[in-house]
Coordinates of C-alpha atoms in Angstrom, one line a residue:
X1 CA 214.4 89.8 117.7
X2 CA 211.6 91.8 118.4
X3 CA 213.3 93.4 121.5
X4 CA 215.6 94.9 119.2
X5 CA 215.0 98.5 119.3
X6 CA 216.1 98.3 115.6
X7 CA 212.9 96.0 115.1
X8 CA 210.6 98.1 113.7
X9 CA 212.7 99.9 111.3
X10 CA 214.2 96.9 110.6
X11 CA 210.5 95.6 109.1
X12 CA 209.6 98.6 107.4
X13 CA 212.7 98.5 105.4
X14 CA 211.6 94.9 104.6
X15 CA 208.1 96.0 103.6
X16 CA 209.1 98.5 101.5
X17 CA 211.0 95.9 99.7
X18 CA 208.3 93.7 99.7
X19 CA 206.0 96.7 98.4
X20 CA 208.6 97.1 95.2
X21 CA 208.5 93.3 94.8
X22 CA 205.0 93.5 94.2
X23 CA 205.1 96.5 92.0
X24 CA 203.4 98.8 94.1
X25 CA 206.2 101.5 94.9
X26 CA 204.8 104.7 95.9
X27 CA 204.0 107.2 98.6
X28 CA 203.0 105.8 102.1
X29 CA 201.9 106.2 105.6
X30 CA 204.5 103.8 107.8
X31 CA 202.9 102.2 110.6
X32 CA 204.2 99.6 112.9
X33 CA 202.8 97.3 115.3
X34 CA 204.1 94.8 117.4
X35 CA 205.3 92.0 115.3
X36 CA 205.2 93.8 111.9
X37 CA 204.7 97.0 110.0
X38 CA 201.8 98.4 107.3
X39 CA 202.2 101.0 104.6
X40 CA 199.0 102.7 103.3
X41 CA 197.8 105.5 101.2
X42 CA 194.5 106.7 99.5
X43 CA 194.1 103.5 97.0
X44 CA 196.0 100.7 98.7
X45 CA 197.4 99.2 102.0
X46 CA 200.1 96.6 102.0
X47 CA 200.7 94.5 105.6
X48 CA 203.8 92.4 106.9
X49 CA 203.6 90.5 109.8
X50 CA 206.7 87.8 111.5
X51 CA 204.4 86.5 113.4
X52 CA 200.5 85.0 114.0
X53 CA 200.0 85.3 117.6
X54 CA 198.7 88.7 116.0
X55 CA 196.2 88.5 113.9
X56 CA 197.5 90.7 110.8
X57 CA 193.8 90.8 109.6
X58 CA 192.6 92.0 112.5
X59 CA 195.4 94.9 112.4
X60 CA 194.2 95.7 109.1
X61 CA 190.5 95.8 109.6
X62 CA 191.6 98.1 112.9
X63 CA 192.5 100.7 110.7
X64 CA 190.5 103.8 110.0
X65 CA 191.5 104.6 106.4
X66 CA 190.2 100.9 105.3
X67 CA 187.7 101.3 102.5
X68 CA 185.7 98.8 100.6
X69 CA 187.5 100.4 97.2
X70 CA 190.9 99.9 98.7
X71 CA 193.6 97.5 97.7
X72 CA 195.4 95.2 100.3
X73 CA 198.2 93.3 100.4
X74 CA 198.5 91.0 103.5
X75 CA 202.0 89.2 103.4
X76 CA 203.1 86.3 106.1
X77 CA 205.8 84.3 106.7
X78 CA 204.2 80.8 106.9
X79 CA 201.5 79.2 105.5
X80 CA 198.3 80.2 107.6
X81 CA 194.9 78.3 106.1
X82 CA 192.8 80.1 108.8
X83 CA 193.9 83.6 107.7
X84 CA 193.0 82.3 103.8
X85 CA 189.8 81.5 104.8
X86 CA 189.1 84.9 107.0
X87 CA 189.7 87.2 104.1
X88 CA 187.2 85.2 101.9
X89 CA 184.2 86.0 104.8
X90 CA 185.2 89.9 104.0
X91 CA 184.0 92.5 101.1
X92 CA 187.2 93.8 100.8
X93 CA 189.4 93.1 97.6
X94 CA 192.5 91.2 99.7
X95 CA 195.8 89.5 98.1
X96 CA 197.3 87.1 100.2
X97 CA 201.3 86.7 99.5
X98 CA 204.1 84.5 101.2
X99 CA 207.5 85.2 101.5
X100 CA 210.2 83.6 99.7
X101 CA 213.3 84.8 100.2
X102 CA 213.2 88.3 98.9
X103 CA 210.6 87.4 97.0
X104 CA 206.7 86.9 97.6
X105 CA 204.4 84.1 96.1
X106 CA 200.4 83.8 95.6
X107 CA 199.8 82.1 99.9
X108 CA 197.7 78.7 98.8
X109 CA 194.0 79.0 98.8
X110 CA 192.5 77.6 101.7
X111 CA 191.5 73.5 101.9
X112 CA 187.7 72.8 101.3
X113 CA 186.3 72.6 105.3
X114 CA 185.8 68.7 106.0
X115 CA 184.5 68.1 109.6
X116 CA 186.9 65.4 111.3
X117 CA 184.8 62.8 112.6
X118 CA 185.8 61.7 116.0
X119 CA 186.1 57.1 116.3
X120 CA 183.6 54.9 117.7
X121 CA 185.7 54.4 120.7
X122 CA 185.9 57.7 121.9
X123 CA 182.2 58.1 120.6
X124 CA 181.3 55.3 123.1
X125 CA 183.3 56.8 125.7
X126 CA 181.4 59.9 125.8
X127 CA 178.0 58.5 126.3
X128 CA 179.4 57.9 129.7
X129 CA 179.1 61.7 130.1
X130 CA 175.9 62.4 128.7
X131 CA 173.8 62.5 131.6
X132 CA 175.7 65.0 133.8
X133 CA 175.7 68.6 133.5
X134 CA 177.7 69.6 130.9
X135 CA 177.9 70.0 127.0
X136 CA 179.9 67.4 125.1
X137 CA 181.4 68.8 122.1
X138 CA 183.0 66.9 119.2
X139 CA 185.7 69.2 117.4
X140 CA 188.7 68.4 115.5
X141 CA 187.6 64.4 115.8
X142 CA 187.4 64.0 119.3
X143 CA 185.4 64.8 122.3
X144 CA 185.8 67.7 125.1
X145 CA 183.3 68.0 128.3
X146 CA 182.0 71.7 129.1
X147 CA 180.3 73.2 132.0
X148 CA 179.3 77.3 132.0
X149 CA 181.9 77.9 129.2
X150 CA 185.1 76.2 130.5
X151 CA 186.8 73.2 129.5
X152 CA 186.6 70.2 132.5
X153 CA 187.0 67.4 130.7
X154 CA 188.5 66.0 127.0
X155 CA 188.8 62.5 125.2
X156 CA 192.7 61.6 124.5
X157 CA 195.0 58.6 123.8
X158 CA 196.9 57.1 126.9
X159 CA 200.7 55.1 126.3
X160 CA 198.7 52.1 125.4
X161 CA 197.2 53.7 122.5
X162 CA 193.8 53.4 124.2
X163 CA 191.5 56.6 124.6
X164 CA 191.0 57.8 128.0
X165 CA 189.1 60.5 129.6
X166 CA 191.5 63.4 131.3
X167 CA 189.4 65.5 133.6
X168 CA 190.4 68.7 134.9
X169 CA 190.2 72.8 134.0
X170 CA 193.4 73.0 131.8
X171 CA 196.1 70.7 130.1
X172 CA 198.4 70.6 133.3
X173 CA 195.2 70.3 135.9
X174 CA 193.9 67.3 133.3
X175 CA 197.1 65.8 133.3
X176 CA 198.0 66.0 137.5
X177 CA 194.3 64.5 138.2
X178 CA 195.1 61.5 135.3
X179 CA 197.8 60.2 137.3
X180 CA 196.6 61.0 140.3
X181 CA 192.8 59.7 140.0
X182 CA 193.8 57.3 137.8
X183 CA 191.3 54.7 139.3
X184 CA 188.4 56.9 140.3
X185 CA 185.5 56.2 137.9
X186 CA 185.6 58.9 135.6
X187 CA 181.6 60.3 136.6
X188 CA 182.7 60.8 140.4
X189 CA 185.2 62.3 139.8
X190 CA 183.5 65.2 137.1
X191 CA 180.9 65.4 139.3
X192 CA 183.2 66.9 141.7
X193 CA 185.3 69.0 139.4
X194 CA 181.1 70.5 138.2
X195 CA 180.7 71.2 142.2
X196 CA 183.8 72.9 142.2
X197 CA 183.3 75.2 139.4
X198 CA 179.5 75.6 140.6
X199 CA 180.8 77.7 143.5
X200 CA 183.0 79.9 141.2
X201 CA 181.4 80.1 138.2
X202 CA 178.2 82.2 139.2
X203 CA 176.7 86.0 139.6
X204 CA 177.1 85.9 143.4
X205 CA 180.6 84.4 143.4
X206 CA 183.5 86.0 145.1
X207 CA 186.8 87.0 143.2
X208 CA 188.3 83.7 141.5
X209 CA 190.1 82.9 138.5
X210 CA 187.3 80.3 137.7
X211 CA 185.5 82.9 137.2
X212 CA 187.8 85.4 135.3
X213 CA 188.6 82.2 132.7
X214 CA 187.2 81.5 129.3
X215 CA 184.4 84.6 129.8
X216 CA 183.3 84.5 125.6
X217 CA 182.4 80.9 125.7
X218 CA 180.8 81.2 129.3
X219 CA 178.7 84.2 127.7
X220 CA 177.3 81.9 124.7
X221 CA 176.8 79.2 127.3
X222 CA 173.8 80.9 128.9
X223 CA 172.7 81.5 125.5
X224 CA 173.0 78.0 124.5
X225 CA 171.0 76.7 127.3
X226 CA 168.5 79.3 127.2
X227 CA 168.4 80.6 123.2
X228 CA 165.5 82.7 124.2
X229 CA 167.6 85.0 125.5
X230 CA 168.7 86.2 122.2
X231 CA 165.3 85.4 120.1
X232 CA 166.0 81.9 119.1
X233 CA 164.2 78.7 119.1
X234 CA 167.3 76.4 119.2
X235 CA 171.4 77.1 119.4
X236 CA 174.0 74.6 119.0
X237 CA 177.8 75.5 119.7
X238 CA 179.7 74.9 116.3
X239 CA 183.8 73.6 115.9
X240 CA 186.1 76.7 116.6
X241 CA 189.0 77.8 113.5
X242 CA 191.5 77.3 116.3
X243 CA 192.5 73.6 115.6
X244 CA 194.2 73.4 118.8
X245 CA 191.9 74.1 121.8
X246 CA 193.6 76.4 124.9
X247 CA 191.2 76.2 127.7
X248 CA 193.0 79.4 129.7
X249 CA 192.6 81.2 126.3
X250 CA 189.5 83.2 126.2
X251 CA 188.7 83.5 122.3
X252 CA 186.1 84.0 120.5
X253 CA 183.1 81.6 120.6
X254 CA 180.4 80.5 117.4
X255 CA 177.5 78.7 117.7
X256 CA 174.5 78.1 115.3
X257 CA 170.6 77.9 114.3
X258 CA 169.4 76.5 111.9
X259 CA 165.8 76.9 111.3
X260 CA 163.2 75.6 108.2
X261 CA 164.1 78.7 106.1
X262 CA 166.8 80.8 107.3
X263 CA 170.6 80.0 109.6
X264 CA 171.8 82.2 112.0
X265 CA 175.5 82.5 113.0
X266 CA 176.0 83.7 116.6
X267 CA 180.3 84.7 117.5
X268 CA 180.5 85.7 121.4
X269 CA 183.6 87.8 122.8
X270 CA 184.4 89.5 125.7
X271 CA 186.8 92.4 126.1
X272 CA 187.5 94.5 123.3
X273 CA 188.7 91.2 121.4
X274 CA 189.7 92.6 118.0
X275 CA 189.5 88.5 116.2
X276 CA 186.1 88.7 116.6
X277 CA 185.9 89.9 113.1
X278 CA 187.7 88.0 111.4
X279 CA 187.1 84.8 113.3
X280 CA 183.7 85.7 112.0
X281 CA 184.4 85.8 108.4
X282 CA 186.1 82.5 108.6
X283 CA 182.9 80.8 110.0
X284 CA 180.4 82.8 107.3
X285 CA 182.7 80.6 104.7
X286 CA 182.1 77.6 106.4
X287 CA 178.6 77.3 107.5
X288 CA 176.8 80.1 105.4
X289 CA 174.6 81.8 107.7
X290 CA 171.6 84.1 106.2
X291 CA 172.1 86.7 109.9
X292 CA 174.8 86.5 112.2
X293 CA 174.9 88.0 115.1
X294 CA 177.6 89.4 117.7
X295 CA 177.3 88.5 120.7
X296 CA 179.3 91.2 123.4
X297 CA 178.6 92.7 126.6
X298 CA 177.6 96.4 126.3
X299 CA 180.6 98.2 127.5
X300 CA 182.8 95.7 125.0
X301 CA 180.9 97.3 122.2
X302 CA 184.0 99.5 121.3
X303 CA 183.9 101.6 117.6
X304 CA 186.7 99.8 116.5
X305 CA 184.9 96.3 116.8
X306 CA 182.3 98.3 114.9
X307 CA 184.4 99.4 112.2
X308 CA 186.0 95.8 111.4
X309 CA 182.6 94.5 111.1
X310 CA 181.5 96.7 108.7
X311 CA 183.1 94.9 106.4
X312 CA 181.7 91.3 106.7
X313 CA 180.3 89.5 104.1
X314 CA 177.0 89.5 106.2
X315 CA 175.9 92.2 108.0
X316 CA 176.2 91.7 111.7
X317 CA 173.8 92.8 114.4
X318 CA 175.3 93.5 117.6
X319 CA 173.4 91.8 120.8
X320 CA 174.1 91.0 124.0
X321 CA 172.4 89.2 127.6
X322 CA 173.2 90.0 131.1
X323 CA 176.5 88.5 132.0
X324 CA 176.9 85.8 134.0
X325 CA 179.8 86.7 136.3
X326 CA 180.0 88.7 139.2
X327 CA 180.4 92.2 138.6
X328 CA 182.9 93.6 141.0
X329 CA 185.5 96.2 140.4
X330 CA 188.6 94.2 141.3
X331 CA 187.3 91.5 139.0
X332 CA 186.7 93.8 135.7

């Protein structure tokens, strides 16, 4: 549908229904973006979106003409919890609406954040793991395997019903080595997939897509192992919104620090990655912190990252560490 030239007029014309529906007729700016269309003036700003592959919040907060004062109306399609949650971590006065029919509803609130807890099994399973070089994470109650940022290993049920660890960078790598090292004790075999990524994943590596993946959480990695790096005593990587984990995604990364009187919040990103923000404000509703701090290489600093966080519910200070990776032109 979107490659419709009609598209984007096509969404406007439903917005603007959508914007009498609501009550708020009057005199807009028309914008349009990829999957959907805004409307805005001096007092307001109302938002459609078809689609949450783009963040509609992070469109919003994009926008230069966003002030605190300002009312917003963010409307979606579908149920989207994570997006509920996002505009509660913000000091913006946000109305979240669903579509029905013609017609728009109150969106649900978003479900009190209840940390799945993974089963003994798998628990047992990952003690296997322990003593090689990589972080083992529990999120969304079960386990996955990390070295320098990138996924190599994660805790899943076989036919049988029996939990089994798939080992590999990626679903279809995890999958191809499952059935094809099948008997190989599960150690050897990461040992070898660490080596691998060892050569890669490093400052003096050559060009690779080891080392082009999953750059955010290979940046909070180093802070991770060595907190000092950013002023901390101790740093702990935290469960990500994303329910669903996409090791060839690079997305934004949150880890935390908890100390005797204070908790700081620490969201990594690479790239001008414009769901930083509002990643962000989801994990200030779940965890709280007292600071938080942004994580981003220099040059990914841009002004528009700036002007999105500006309206977090805790003021963010903007950090960053020498990057890992190689620094070559053909691999920028």
């Amino acid at each position: 549908m979107r490659d419709n030239p009609q598209f984007p007029s096509l969404v406007l014309t439903k917005l603007r229904s959508f914007a009498s529906a609501l009550g708020k007729e009057d005199v807009y700016a028309e914008h349009g973006f990829p999957s959907g269309a805004l409307l805005c003036n001096a007092s307001r700003m109302i938002a459609y979106s078809i689609a949450s592959e783009i963040s509609l919040l992070a469109v919003v907060l994009a926008q230069k003409e966003i002030l605190p004062e300002m009312e917003i109306h963010l409307i979606v399609d579908e149920e989207d919890p994570m997006l509920a949650m996002q505009i509660r971590g913000l000091n913006l006065d946000i109305h979240l609406w669903l579509t029905d029919g013609k017609s728009l509803v109150e969106h649900p609130q978003a479900p009190s954040y209840l940390k799945e807890k993974a089963p003994e099994e798998v628990r047992q399973l990952a003690q296997k793991l322990e003593k090689l070089e990589c972080y083992i994470l529990e999120e969304y109650g079960t386990y996955r395997a990390e070295f320098r940022g990138i996924e190599i290993a994660r805790f899943s049920k076989d036919e049988s019903n029996n939990y089994q660890i798939n080992i590999g960078v990626g679903d279809y790598d995890q999958n191809a080595n499952s059935i094809l090292f099948q008997y190989e004790e599960p150690e050897t075999h990461l040992k070898e997939v660490i080596s691998t990524i060892k050569k890669f994943r490093n400052k003096e590596s050559s060009p690779h897509p080891l080392n082009r993946l999953g750059r955010a959480r290979w940046l909070m990695s180093e802070a991770v192992s060595n907190p000092a790096l950013i002023d901390l005593q101790e740093l702990m990587f935290v469960e990500s919104l994303l329910p669903e984990y996409e090791a060839l995604k690079n997305s934004p990364c949150t880890a935390i620090s908890r100390g005797e009187d204070s908790t700081t919040l620490v969201l990594s990103a690479t790239g001008v990655d414009l769901t930083l923000v509002p990643h962000a404000a989801g994990q200030i509703i779940r965890h709280s912190p007292d600071e938080l701090l942004l994580l981003i290489p220099e040059q990914d600093q841009h002004p528009v990252i700036l002007r999105q966080a500006r309206h977090l519910l805790v003021s963010p200070t903007f950090i960053s560490i020498t990057a890992p990776w190689p620094e070559y032109s053909q691999n920028q």
